Every structure is written in structure tokens, then in C-alpha cells.
Amino acid sequence: MLFISRLSKFLQIAWFSYIALWSAGASANASTVYVGPNHAIRSIREGLQKIKAGDSLIIDGGHYKEGNLIIQQAIVFMGINQPVIDGNLEFEILTISGKNIVVSGITFMNSGKSATRDYASIKCIDSENIRIENNKILNSYFGIHVSNSSQIHIKTNWISGQAESEQTSGNGIHLWKCNHALIENNHINGHRDGIYFEFVTESSILNNYSTENVRYGLHFMFSHKDYYARNTFIKNGAGVAVMYSREVTMESNHFENNWGAASYGILLKDISDSWIFSNTFDQNTIGIYIEGSSRMVVEKNLFKENGWALKVQASCNDIQFQYNNFLANTFDVATNGTNVLSRFNQNYWDKYDGYDRTKDGFGDIPYHPVSMYSMIVEENPNALILLRSILIATLDKAEKAIPSLTPENLVDFQPKIFPNKL
Amino acid sequence: MWKLSKYIFYDIVRNKVIIAYTLFLFIVSLLLFNLEENSAKAILSLLNIQLVTIPLISMIFATIHYYNSYEFIEMLLSQPLSRSRVLWSEFLSTAASLILALIIGMGIPILLYSSNADSFALLLTGIGLTTVCTSIAFFASVHSRDKARGIGIVLLLWFYFALIYDGFVLMILFNFGDYPLEKITLLLTALNPIDLARVSIMLKMDVSALMGYTGALYKEFFGSFSGILYTGGIMIMWIIIPIYFAVRGFNRKDM
Amino acid sequence: MIQIIGLEKRFKKLVALNGIQAEFSKGQVISLIGPNGSGKTTLIKCILGLVHPDHGLIKLNGQSIFKDETYRTKIGYMPQIGRYPDQMKVGQLFQLLKSIRNASRFDEELVEQYQLKQIWEKPMNSLSGGTRQKVSAALAFLFDPEILILDEPTAGLDPLASELLKEKMQREKLKDKLILITSHILSDLDELTTHVLYLQEGQIQFNGNLEDLKIQTGEEKFGKAIARFMETKKASPYVETI
């Protein structure tokens, strides 16, 4: 299985990096330096000057305002007793550029904000094997900003911004040109995009909770061979956007309550060779919007109470929708053309009203998930004002009886009688 | 007027049709609340039922009641009562009993299962729609010669408001699709009480998001104070105008 | 008491009343007679204000009745067919009318004679047609009005009830009231009638003292006198419409 092999690969990477780091730390002449109000060294800057590669800098509880701190050696940079490092709304708090570095247990707050520079609480440049974990990042422009790096592990961080608009805020976790990254168990809210990937390959995003970000909960472009699982994206301004990528796997994520004039569970644009399965799309304006995509499998997902469960543009081809459950969506499927090159098979549609007299678990007549009204609305969005009118109910019934407007080949020949087990 | 209304009201609430209507609403509401796991969905289904049932039942019942009361109305008119008073009393008590049926039939389930602002907005809209339809039915009844013709006319009106009108709206939307139609659409919904009720509830129920930018615009409008005034005002116009012309016609009519 | 001046009413092409000129005074019992469609009911409805005449005037004690409805406090009306709200109880109906009339003095003679108190709690739709007529009759006399307008009063009543009603009318006549009756059953009115108004095609053919009619036709009995009168008028055919 694709996903299991990938998972084991990541576990391997994680294990090796762990060993590498701690073997360096445990080497003969490694030492530990303490920084804090009650220690000999009171400033972090001073502490950083005193240590060498392989050492640990332990920051004791306290409130530190030290401008921009820079780490370039392989060290463990760790907080105990909840130290706070404050950027005073002026500085980039921590800049990392190196190998084998750990940053953990620290609260970063009030990074600088700038329209021209990407200030962040933690910035990684040209790095390798960096672990950033158990930190709190509050009121920052960018939370964690990583570029041109590999083997970056960002785990169990709480990243909370106070973004008001797209222009005046940065992303929670921002990765540019990275590979083999692992983003896990983070909570991100109040940024522009919760998690942002651009040119990030062979990476995993697991178990994150991204909510109430101004734009997207997750946003990635040109990021191939990535794996997204068990993440939750709730109440983000525009949901999740995924563009210009291939070999993407999305499994068991929740896309919930991304509800607004231009909001999506997922927006898929120019995606190919990808696999979307076992996800839940609950109360999104549009569950999945797909355009320009090809060779994909969308299966075993639950689409519940969305405005549109699926919007499949005619520019897609070879997309297989199977074993999904569609429940209580206003529209199940909408499309903008009559020639649809996607296939629907063995989905459960709660709007299906056929019978199963052959007792094989499938309805006896095929189901056309695109209603006449959804075609009308696609052509003329103002017609939504007629939603739930008797006229529309009548038209849909009539169209079901004698199909004429709805795409003939968008059809599920084996609609399930009972919901699929997901 | 109130005394007379009271007596007529006592009569109508014991009418079998009204009792059946109450029971129907009650059972359907209970069923919906029990079947739909999500009460918002139940409210939407109730809206669908409202939009069909309330206009149909209210108009036909009011018309039949008017004609069945013809001799009694004649008798009342031989008393020292003005005609306006008699017709207003009939109108008020008919509307009141239909509203009572709605409040019991739909209001109690709502109170039990989903007492939130949306549900009460639905109930309020239902009450408005009932009154509008009673008013229209009285207008049609006063101005038509006999019971069969009266019922025929209200059925046509129902068909027009519930179905045909929306067809016209759809035609306009398609024929003038190149023009900005937001304001026109808004105006068009106001010219049909059933649409007005539907749209105002629908926007409350957050379907506005589906309408994109336009929907947000509508929601802003219908949600604002001036929007509520507008909706309420148009509803009241829909009540006042037909009953006003009904009373005027009734005053001039030979019994 | 009631003055009718140049009353005209048309229903589309049909002329219902055509220049009616009449005067009714206290103590008179006027039989309003004529074939179907002759305008009897229209005339009554004009007096009650149920039909608006096209031309002409009706005055009650010198005052036009078209100005407002208060004149109807002086009138008791018994319709030809009494239909009342189905679920309304007999008692409620009486209560309702009492509250409308705002009167203090009630004449409940017929209520007692017809034993209506026994059905006081019954809803209207459980009553037979005859019983409903009894209710109508009792209501017409309830407020002791100066003018009684009775449309086919004895039509649906059983002989006993009919007799009681006639006795009641007799007593009211002696109280110097004006009673206006339409009836088909001519013999019924024999002892009561003082005056006759004979209508045909919306026009008055005869209006006068019963004695005059008897003399004019040479018949002793009221019924026969009317029949004779109708024969003489038969020359002019009428269309049976309303």
C-alpha cells in the first residue's frame, strides 16, 4: 500500500534524525548551559555565545526581550518553566540556519510585523534536520517560516495569531522549497493560511488542527508526493486549497464548516495522480471543487450537509468517485458542462429514490446526481433565489423522468441502497 | 367588532377542518423533528411544508367559510352593524383561528424541539403568510359570485403564487442574465408573498452562502433592521391591500 | 312609518324593482305578494339595507335609511332560510345578538313557547331545518322591534309552531307594530293581513287595504281574492328568473 510504505519511510527518517541528534549531544565534551533570571547567565544571547555544537541551552522561566536571536550550531534550545521570548512587535525572534537543531518548550510572542519582510517567530533557512516542538507561538506575523530546508519536524506547537486581513498577516506554518518535512499535532489559528506549502515534496502533515484562519486552513502549491492525514480544518475563511501538485494523498481529514460566499472544503486545481479517501466534508459551502485535474481517486468520503458536495468542472478527466456517502447536501454534484469525463460508481446518495428489487445492494436504475436545478444555477447563479420553491421541486422531478439538460454520462450505475461502510 | 369576532372565532376553532389541519401540522412537525437528526434540517423541511400547505389551506378554508357563512352574514347585516364591521370580524376570526392552528400544530413541536430564533422566525413568517392568504381569499370571495367560482379563483391564485410566478422569475433571470439583477430579483420576490416568506427564511437559515457574493448582499439586507422593516412592511401591505378592497367591494355589494 | 319613493333596482339586464312607490304605517300587516321573481325579496332586502337600490329613497320616520345602520335597531328580520355557524350553540347565538343590539328589554315569549331553552347548549348543525326556523323566528321578535319583516315565516314550520307564530304576530299587530310578510301560503295570512302589496315584474300592481281588494275582486276570502287578481293580471306574461 502506498500510504503504509510512505508512513514507514517517514518513521525511518524520524528515527535516524533522532539518533543523530542525541548521539551528537551525548558526545564526550557536550555540556549544558542554563539561562535565566536566577542563573549566572541571564541573557539568551550571552548563552548562545557560550555554547558550541552538541551543547544544550536550557532557558529557565522568564520573560526575555532580546531582539533577533540566531542559531547556527547543532544545539538543543530548550525551555523549562515556560519561558517567554518576546519580539516586542519589532523583531524576528529566532532565526535558525544549520543542521541538527532542536527548539522546544518555549513561548514565542509578538514577532515583528512588516509588509515587506516576512518576519516570523521562528525562521529556518537552508537548514537540515531541525525539530521544533512543544512551543507556543502567539501573536506573530508568520509563526514558523521554513525555506530551502529538509527534514524539518514541526510537532505539537500551539500557533495562534490575531490576523484581521490577508494583507496584514502571515501564515501559521510556512514551508517553501523543502522536502521530507513532518508537520504533526499542531494547533494553528488566526493566521492568513494555517499551513502553507510551496515546492514542498515528500512530506507529511498529520493530526493538525487548523481553524479560523483568514484565508485557507491548508494551502499548498507545487508540492508533490505529500501525505495529509487526520487533520481537521474548521471555519477557515476559504477552506483548503490545493494546486498544481501531483501524487498527493489525503486521508481521514475533516473539512468542516468552511461556510461562506467563496469557501471550500477543498479546492483542487491542476492536481493529478492523487488519492483522496476517508475524509469527512461537513457543512462546507462547497465540499470539493475540482478543476483541471486528472487521474484521481476520490473514495470512501462522507459528504454531509454541504451546499454543494462536489463541483466537478468539465476540465477534469479520469476522476473516479466511488464508495462515497452523500447525505443531506443541498446539491450533490454540479458541473459546468455536459461532457464529463469522470466516473461515479457505488456511491450512496440519500436523494436516490429507486428500489432494489434484485436485492444486490444496488439500486435498479442508475442515479443522475446532477439535478436540473443545479445546472440552472450553474448557468445563472441568481436563480438560487428560487431554492426550495415548488417550481424547482417540480422541475427536478420532471427532469428525472425525462432527462434533457443534465449531463447524460454523469451517472452512477450502481447507486448503493444503504450507506457505504467508511 | 371584537365581540362578534370572538363568537365567530369560537365557532371556527371547533370546525373539523381546522382541527384536522392542526393535527396534520402537529404530526408532520413531530415526525420531521424526530426523523431529522439536525433540527435546522427539520426547520427547512417545515418551511417547504409551510410554503405549500399554508397558502392552500388558508385560502380554500377562508373561501369556503365565507360562502358557508353567507346566510349568517346576511342575518348579521340585518342587525344594526356596519358592513365593514361584519367583514372585518369574519376576516379577523378566520385568520385568528388559522393562526391558532399553526401555533398549536407547528409552534408546540418547535418549542419542544428547536426553540431558537430561526424557528420562531419560521413561525412568524407562517403567521404572516396565513394572514396574507386569508386576506387574498376574502378579496376573491367577495368579488366572485358563487362558491365554486370563488374556490376556483383561489386555487388559481395559489397555483400562480406557488408555481407560475416563480416560472416568470426564472424566465426573467435567463432572458436578462447579462444585466445586474440583484435589485430586480429582490423586488420580484416582494411581489409574491410566498416567495417573500421563502426567501426571508432561507436567508436566515444561512443558505445565503450558496449564493456567493449576491447572497451575502441579500443576507445583509434581510438581516438588517431596514431589511426586516421592508419584509414586514411588504407582508403587511399584502394583508392590508386585499382586505381593504374586499371590504370596499363588500360595502357596495348586493347580498 | 316607512316611505318608499321611486325605488329602482336592476341586476344586470333584469329589472327587479321598477319605480316602487309605497308607504307603510304602524299597525299595518302588509302581505307582500307576487310570483317568483317579481321583486318581493329584493324589496325586503332594500329595506334591510342588504341590496343597494339604483335609484329612489327609503325613509324611516322621515329619515333616509341609507345614511347609517342604526335604523335597523327598529327592525326584526326573519329570513326565509336561517343558517348559522355550525358549531355555535343556540344560547351563544342569542347571547351574540343581545350583545350586538345592546338592548335591555327582551321579548322571550317565542323562546319559551318553542322551548328553545331545552336546546340552548346544542350546536346549530345538530338542529333540523324546522328548529332553525323556530330560532330565526324567536330572534326576530327578541328585541321587541317596531317593525317586523318576515320572509316566508311559516314555510318550514310544523303546524303547531306555525300556529304559535301566527298568534304571536296577531299580538304584535295589536301592539300597533308594522309587520311586513311575504308568503306563498295565502290562507295563512287571512286573519292577519290588513294590507296587500302585489308586485309583478318589479312593479306594484295593487297596493291597498285588504277590504278594497276584496271589493275590487268581489271575493270574500283573501286567498281567492288574490287568485282572482292574479288571473286578471295574467294577460301580461312574466319571466321567472330570480
Short mmCIF file of N, CA and C in Angstrom, two decimals, chain B residues 46-175:
data_model
loop_
_atom_site.label_atom_id
_atom_site.label_comp_id
_atom_site.label_asym_id
_atom_site.label_seq_id
_atom_site.Cartn_x
_atom_site.Cartn_y
_atom_site.Cartn_z
N LEU B 46 -39.86 21.90 7.28
CA LEU B 46 -41.10 22.56 7.72
C LEU B 46 -41.39 23.76 6.83
N LEU B 47 -40.33 24.45 6.44
CA LEU B 47 -40.51 25.59 5.55
C LEU B 47 -41.16 25.13 4.25
N ASN B 48 -40.67 24.02 3.70
CA ASN B 48 -41.26 23.50 2.47
C ASN B 48 -42.73 23.21 2.65
N ILE B 49 -43.06 22.60 3.78
CA ILE B 49 -44.45 22.25 4.04
C ILE B 49 -45.29 23.51 4.19
N GLN B 50 -44.72 24.45 4.93
CA GLN B 50 -45.42 25.73 5.11
C GLN B 50 -45.78 26.38 3.79
N LEU B 51 -44.80 26.40 2.89
CA LEU B 51 -44.99 27.15 1.65
C LEU B 51 -46.08 26.55 0.78
N VAL B 52 -46.30 25.25 0.91
CA VAL B 52 -47.35 24.62 0.12
C VAL B 52 -48.67 24.66 0.88
N THR B 53 -48.62 24.20 2.13
CA THR B 53 -49.84 23.96 2.88
C THR B 53 -50.53 25.24 3.33
N ILE B 54 -49.76 26.13 3.92
CA ILE B 54 -50.40 27.31 4.49
C ILE B 54 -51.21 28.09 3.45
N PRO B 55 -50.61 28.44 2.32
CA PRO B 55 -51.41 29.19 1.35
C PRO B 55 -52.63 28.40 0.88
N LEU B 56 -52.42 27.11 0.61
CA LEU B 56 -53.52 26.31 0.06
C LEU B 56 -54.66 26.20 1.06
N ILE B 57 -54.34 25.74 2.27
CA ILE B 57 -55.37 25.54 3.28
C ILE B 57 -56.02 26.87 3.66
N SER B 58 -55.20 27.88 3.88
CA SER B 58 -55.75 29.16 4.33
C SER B 58 -56.71 29.72 3.30
N MET B 59 -56.30 29.70 2.04
CA MET B 59 -57.15 30.31 1.02
C MET B 59 -58.44 29.53 0.81
N ILE B 60 -58.31 28.20 0.73
CA ILE B 60 -59.52 27.41 0.47
C ILE B 60 -60.44 27.44 1.68
N PHE B 61 -59.86 27.30 2.86
CA PHE B 61 -60.71 27.31 4.05
C PHE B 61 -61.43 28.64 4.19
N ALA B 62 -60.70 29.75 4.01
CA ALA B 62 -61.32 31.06 4.17
C ALA B 62 -62.45 31.25 3.16
N THR B 63 -62.22 30.79 1.94
CA THR B 63 -63.24 30.94 0.90
C THR B 63 -64.49 30.13 1.25
N ILE B 64 -64.28 28.86 1.60
CA ILE B 64 -65.42 28.01 1.94
C ILE B 64 -66.15 28.58 3.15
N HIS B 65 -65.38 29.04 4.11
CA HIS B 65 -66.01 29.60 5.30
C HIS B 65 -66.87 30.80 4.94
N TYR B 66 -66.33 31.65 4.07
CA TYR B 66 -67.09 32.84 3.67
C TYR B 66 -68.43 32.44 3.06
N TYR B 67 -68.39 31.50 2.11
CA TYR B 67 -69.64 31.13 1.46
C TYR B 67 -70.58 30.38 2.39
N ASN B 68 -70.04 29.55 3.27
CA ASN B 68 -70.90 28.85 4.21
C ASN B 68 -71.55 29.81 5.21
N SER B 69 -70.91 30.93 5.42
CA SER B 69 -71.45 31.89 6.39
C SER B 69 -72.36 32.92 5.72
N TYR B 70 -72.62 32.74 4.44
CA TYR B 70 -73.33 33.78 3.69
C TYR B 70 -74.66 34.17 4.34
N GLU B 71 -75.47 33.17 4.69
CA GLU B 71 -76.78 33.47 5.27
C GLU B 71 -76.63 34.12 6.64
N PHE B 72 -75.63 33.64 7.38
CA PHE B 72 -75.39 34.22 8.70
C PHE B 72 -74.94 35.67 8.56
N ILE B 73 -74.09 35.91 7.56
CA ILE B 73 -73.63 37.28 7.31
C ILE B 73 -74.83 38.16 6.96
N GLU B 74 -75.72 37.62 6.14
CA GLU B 74 -76.93 38.36 5.77
C GLU B 74 -77.73 38.72 7.01
N MET B 75 -77.87 37.72 7.90
CA MET B 75 -78.63 37.94 9.13
C MET B 75 -77.94 39.02 9.97
N LEU B 76 -76.60 38.94 10.03
CA LEU B 76 -75.87 39.94 10.81
C LEU B 76 -76.08 41.34 10.22
N LEU B 77 -76.13 41.37 8.88
CA LEU B 77 -76.27 42.67 8.24
C LEU B 77 -77.66 43.26 8.45
N SER B 78 -78.64 42.42 8.80
CA SER B 78 -79.97 42.97 9.09
C SER B 78 -80.00 43.53 10.51
N GLN B 79 -78.90 43.34 11.24
CA GLN B 79 -78.77 43.93 12.57
C GLN B 79 -78.10 45.30 12.43
N PRO B 80 -78.18 46.11 13.45
CA PRO B 80 -77.51 47.41 13.36
C PRO B 80 -75.99 47.29 13.41
N LEU B 81 -75.44 46.71 12.37
CA LEU B 81 -73.98 46.55 12.29
C LEU B 81 -73.56 47.08 10.93
N SER B 82 -72.41 47.76 10.89
CA SER B 82 -71.95 48.23 9.59
C SER B 82 -71.33 47.05 8.84
N ARG B 83 -71.32 47.17 7.53
CA ARG B 83 -70.80 46.07 6.72
C ARG B 83 -69.33 45.84 6.97
N SER B 84 -68.58 46.93 7.07
CA SER B 84 -67.13 46.78 7.29
C SER B 84 -66.89 45.98 8.55
N ARG B 85 -67.70 46.29 9.58
CA ARG B 85 -67.51 45.62 10.84
C ARG B 85 -67.73 44.12 10.71
N VAL B 86 -68.78 43.78 9.99
CA VAL B 86 -69.09 42.35 9.82
C VAL B 86 -67.96 41.65 9.07
N LEU B 87 -67.51 42.25 7.97
CA LEU B 87 -66.50 41.57 7.18
C LEU B 87 -65.16 41.51 7.92
N TRP B 88 -64.81 42.61 8.56
CA TRP B 88 -63.57 42.61 9.35
C TRP B 88 -63.61 41.54 10.43
N SER B 89 -64.78 41.41 11.08
CA SER B 89 -64.90 40.39 12.12
C SER B 89 -64.70 39.00 11.54
N GLU B 90 -65.34 38.76 10.40
CA GLU B 90 -65.18 37.46 9.76
C GLU B 90 -63.72 37.22 9.41
N PHE B 91 -63.08 38.24 8.85
CA PHE B 91 -61.68 38.11 8.44
C PHE B 91 -60.78 37.84 9.64
N LEU B 92 -60.96 38.66 10.68
CA LEU B 92 -60.09 38.52 11.85
C LEU B 92 -60.24 37.15 12.49
N SER B 93 -61.50 36.70 12.61
CA SER B 93 -61.66 35.43 13.32
C SER B 93 -61.20 34.26 12.44
N THR B 94 -61.38 34.37 11.13
CA THR B 94 -60.89 33.30 10.27
C THR B 94 -59.36 33.24 10.35
N ALA B 95 -58.72 34.41 10.18
CA ALA B 95 -57.26 34.44 10.25
C ALA B 95 -56.78 33.96 11.61
N ALA B 96 -57.46 34.42 12.67
CA ALA B 96 -57.03 34.07 14.02
C ALA B 96 -57.11 32.57 14.25
N SER B 97 -58.16 31.93 13.75
CA SER B 97 -58.27 30.50 14.01
C SER B 97 -57.24 29.72 13.20
N LEU B 98 -56.97 30.16 11.96
CA LEU B 98 -55.92 29.50 11.18
C LEU B 98 -54.55 29.69 11.85
N ILE B 99 -54.35 30.88 12.40
CA ILE B 99 -53.08 31.15 13.08
C ILE B 99 -52.97 30.30 14.34
N LEU B 100 -54.08 30.16 15.05
CA LEU B 100 -54.06 29.33 16.26
C LEU B 100 -53.70 27.89 15.90
N ALA B 101 -54.29 27.42 14.79
CA ALA B 101 -53.97 26.06 14.34
C ALA B 101 -52.48 25.94 14.07
N LEU B 102 -51.91 26.96 13.45
CA LEU B 102 -50.47 26.94 13.13
C LEU B 102 -49.63 26.98 14.40
N ILE B 103 -50.06 27.83 15.33
CA ILE B 103 -49.27 27.98 16.56
C ILE B 103 -49.28 26.68 17.36
N ILE B 104 -50.46 26.05 17.42
CA ILE B 104 -50.52 24.78 18.16
C ILE B 104 -49.82 23.68 17.36
N GLY B 105 -50.18 23.57 16.08
CA GLY B 105 -49.69 22.47 15.27
C GLY B 105 -48.20 22.52 15.03
N MET B 106 -47.66 23.72 14.80
CA MET B 106 -46.25 23.81 14.49
C MET B 106 -45.47 24.42 15.66
N GLY B 107 -46.11 25.33 16.37
CA GLY B 107 -45.42 26.05 17.43
C GLY B 107 -45.02 25.15 18.58
N ILE B 108 -45.91 24.25 18.99
CA ILE B 108 -45.59 23.38 20.13
C ILE B 108 -44.41 22.46 19.81
N PRO B 109 -44.43 21.78 18.65
CA PRO B 109 -43.24 20.98 18.32
C PRO B 109 -41.97 21.82 18.27
N ILE B 110 -42.07 23.02 17.72
CA ILE B 110 -40.89 23.89 17.64
C ILE B 110 -40.39 24.21 19.04
N LEU B 111 -41.34 24.51 19.92
CA LEU B 111 -40.97 24.84 21.30
C LEU B 111 -40.29 23.65 21.98
N LEU B 112 -40.80 22.45 21.65
CA LEU B 112 -40.25 21.25 22.29
C LEU B 112 -38.88 20.89 21.75
N TYR B 113 -38.71 21.05 20.41
CA TYR B 113 -37.51 20.51 19.79
C TYR B 113 -36.48 21.54 19.38
N SER B 114 -36.91 22.73 19.09
CA SER B 114 -35.96 23.65 18.48
C SER B 114 -36.37 25.10 18.75
N SER B 115 -36.33 25.49 20.02
CA SER B 115 -36.78 26.85 20.28
C SER B 115 -35.61 27.82 20.13
N ASN B 116 -35.34 28.18 18.89
CA ASN B 116 -34.32 29.19 18.63
C ASN B 116 -34.88 30.26 17.69
N ALA B 117 -34.08 31.25 17.41
CA ALA B 117 -34.56 32.40 16.65
C ALA B 117 -35.05 31.99 15.26
N ASP B 118 -34.33 31.08 14.61
CA ASP B 118 -34.72 30.65 13.26
C ASP B 118 -36.12 30.04 13.26
N SER B 119 -36.37 29.18 14.26
CA SER B 119 -37.66 28.51 14.30
C SER B 119 -38.79 29.50 14.52
N PHE B 120 -38.52 30.48 15.40
CA PHE B 120 -39.59 31.45 15.66
C PHE B 120 -39.78 32.36 14.47
N ALA B 121 -38.70 32.62 13.75
CA ALA B 121 -38.83 33.39 12.51
C ALA B 121 -39.72 32.63 11.54
N LEU B 122 -39.52 31.31 11.50
CA LEU B 122 -40.34 30.47 10.62
C LEU B 122 -41.81 30.55 11.00
N LEU B 123 -42.05 30.45 12.31
CA LEU B 123 -43.42 30.50 12.80
C LEU B 123 -44.05 31.86 12.48
N LEU B 124 -43.27 32.89 12.69
CA LEU B 124 -43.76 34.25 12.45
C LEU B 124 -44.09 34.44 10.97
N THR B 125 -43.21 33.93 10.12
CA THR B 125 -43.46 34.01 8.69
C THR B 125 -44.72 33.25 8.33
N GLY B 126 -44.89 32.08 8.96
CA GLY B 126 -46.09 31.29 8.73
C GLY B 126 -47.35 32.06 9.11
N ILE B 127 -47.27 32.75 10.23
CA ILE B 127 -48.41 33.55 10.69
C ILE B 127 -48.70 34.66 9.67
N GLY B 128 -47.63 35.31 9.22
CA GLY B 128 -47.79 36.36 8.21
C GLY B 128 -48.43 35.82 6.95
N LEU B 129 -47.93 34.67 6.51
CA LEU B 129 -48.42 34.07 5.27
C LEU B 129 -49.89 33.68 5.41
N THR B 130 -50.25 33.14 6.58
CA THR B 130 -51.65 32.77 6.83
C THR B 130 -52.55 33.99 6.68
N THR B 131 -52.13 35.08 7.31
CA THR B 131 -52.96 36.28 7.28
C THR B 131 -53.08 36.83 5.85
N VAL B 132 -51.95 36.83 5.15
CA VAL B 132 -51.97 37.31 3.75
C VAL B 132 -52.95 36.48 2.93
N CYS B 133 -52.85 35.15 3.07
CA CYS B 133 -53.68 34.28 2.25
C CYS B 133 -55.16 34.41 2.61
N THR B 134 -55.46 34.58 3.89
CA THR B 134 -56.85 34.79 4.29
C THR B 134 -57.36 36.07 3.66
N SER B 135 -56.52 37.08 3.69
CA SER B 135 -56.90 38.37 3.13
C SER B 135 -57.20 38.23 1.63
N ILE B 136 -56.30 37.54 0.93
CA ILE B 136 -56.50 37.35 -0.52
C ILE B 136 -57.77 36.54 -0.77
N ALA B 137 -57.99 35.52 0.05
CA ALA B 137 -59.19 34.68 -0.12
C ALA B 137 -60.45 35.50 0.07
N PHE B 138 -60.46 36.40 1.05
CA PHE B 138 -61.64 37.23 1.27
C PHE B 138 -61.88 38.14 0.07
N PHE B 139 -60.79 38.67 -0.45
CA PHE B 139 -60.92 39.52 -1.63
C PHE B 139 -61.56 38.73 -2.78
N ALA B 140 -61.03 37.53 -3.02
CA ALA B 140 -61.55 36.71 -4.12
C ALA B 140 -63.00 36.31 -3.87
N SER B 141 -63.33 35.98 -2.62
CA SER B 141 -64.69 35.52 -2.32
C SER B 141 -65.70 36.64 -2.49
N VAL B 142 -65.37 37.81 -1.98
CA VAL B 142 -66.32 38.93 -2.05
C VAL B 142 -66.59 39.28 -3.51
N HIS B 143 -65.54 39.15 -4.32
CA HIS B 143 -65.70 39.57 -5.70
C HIS B 143 -66.12 38.47 -6.66
N SER B 144 -66.41 37.28 -6.14
CA SER B 144 -66.90 36.28 -7.09
C SER B 144 -68.29 35.83 -6.69
N ARG B 145 -69.06 35.43 -7.68
CA ARG B 145 -70.49 35.28 -7.50
C ARG B 145 -70.88 34.09 -6.64
N ASP B 146 -70.24 32.95 -6.87
CA ASP B 146 -70.66 31.78 -6.10
C ASP B 146 -69.46 31.00 -5.58
N LYS B 147 -69.78 30.00 -4.77
CA LYS B 147 -68.75 29.25 -4.06
C LYS B 147 -67.78 28.57 -5.02
N ALA B 148 -68.33 27.92 -6.04
CA ALA B 148 -67.48 27.18 -6.97
C ALA B 148 -66.50 28.13 -7.65
N ARG B 149 -67.01 29.26 -8.09
CA ARG B 149 -66.16 30.23 -8.75
C ARG B 149 -65.10 30.76 -7.78
N GLY B 150 -65.55 31.02 -6.55
CA GLY B 150 -64.61 31.53 -5.53
C GLY B 150 -63.47 30.55 -5.29
N ILE B 151 -63.82 29.27 -5.11
CA ILE B 151 -62.78 28.27 -4.86
C ILE B 151 -61.88 28.14 -6.07
N GLY B 152 -62.49 28.17 -7.25
CA GLY B 152 -61.70 28.12 -8.48
C GLY B 152 -60.68 29.23 -8.54
N ILE B 153 -61.14 30.44 -8.20
CA ILE B 153 -60.23 31.58 -8.26
C ILE B 153 -59.10 31.46 -7.26
N VAL B 154 -59.41 31.06 -6.02
CA VAL B 154 -58.30 30.96 -5.05
C VAL B 154 -57.34 29.83 -5.42
N LEU B 155 -57.86 28.76 -6.02
CA LEU B 155 -56.95 27.70 -6.45
C LEU B 155 -56.00 28.22 -7.53
N LEU B 156 -56.57 28.99 -8.45
CA LEU B 156 -55.73 29.58 -9.49
C LEU B 156 -54.69 30.51 -8.88
N LEU B 157 -55.13 31.32 -7.93
CA LEU B 157 -54.20 32.24 -7.28
C LEU B 157 -53.08 31.48 -6.58
N TRP B 158 -53.47 30.41 -5.91
CA TRP B 158 -52.47 29.60 -5.22
C TRP B 158 -51.47 29.05 -6.22
N PHE B 159 -52.00 28.51 -7.31
CA PHE B 159 -51.16 27.94 -8.36
C PHE B 159 -50.22 29.01 -8.91
N TYR B 160 -50.77 30.18 -9.07
CA TYR B 160 -49.98 31.29 -9.61
C TYR B 160 -48.84 31.66 -8.66
N PHE B 161 -49.18 31.90 -7.41
CA PHE B 161 -48.17 32.34 -6.45
C PHE B 161 -47.15 31.24 -6.13
N ALA B 162 -47.65 30.00 -6.07
CA ALA B 162 -46.76 28.92 -5.64
C ALA B 162 -45.89 28.42 -6.78
N LEU B 163 -46.35 28.53 -8.00
CA LEU B 163 -45.64 27.85 -9.09
C LEU B 163 -45.37 28.78 -10.27
N ILE B 164 -46.42 29.32 -10.84
CA ILE B 164 -46.28 30.03 -12.11
C ILE B 164 -45.40 31.27 -11.96
N TYR B 165 -45.61 31.97 -10.88
CA TYR B 165 -44.86 33.21 -10.66
C TYR B 165 -43.36 32.93 -10.69
N ASP B 166 -42.94 31.86 -10.02
CA ASP B 166 -41.52 31.52 -10.00
C ASP B 166 -41.02 31.19 -11.40
N GLY B 167 -41.90 30.64 -12.21
CA GLY B 167 -41.55 30.38 -13.60
C GLY B 167 -41.22 31.68 -14.31
N PHE B 168 -42.04 32.70 -14.08
CA PHE B 168 -41.77 34.01 -14.67
C PHE B 168 -40.43 34.55 -14.18
N VAL B 169 -40.20 34.40 -12.88
CA VAL B 169 -38.93 34.89 -12.32
C VAL B 169 -37.76 34.21 -13.02
N LEU B 170 -37.88 32.91 -13.18
CA LEU B 170 -36.80 32.15 -13.84
C LEU B 170 -36.60 32.66 -15.27
N MET B 171 -37.70 32.89 -15.96
CA MET B 171 -37.61 33.40 -17.34
C MET B 171 -36.90 34.75 -17.37
N ILE B 172 -37.28 35.61 -16.45
CA ILE B 172 -36.64 36.93 -16.41
C ILE B 172 -35.15 36.79 -16.13
N LEU B 173 -34.82 35.91 -15.17
CA LEU B 173 -33.41 35.72 -14.83
C LEU B 173 -32.61 35.24 -16.04
N PHE B 174 -33.23 34.41 -16.86
CA PHE B 174 -32.50 33.89 -18.01
C PHE B 174 -32.46 34.87 -19.17
N ASN B 175 -33.58 35.55 -19.37
CA ASN B 175 -33.61 36.47 -20.52
C ASN B 175 -32.77 37.72 -20.30
#
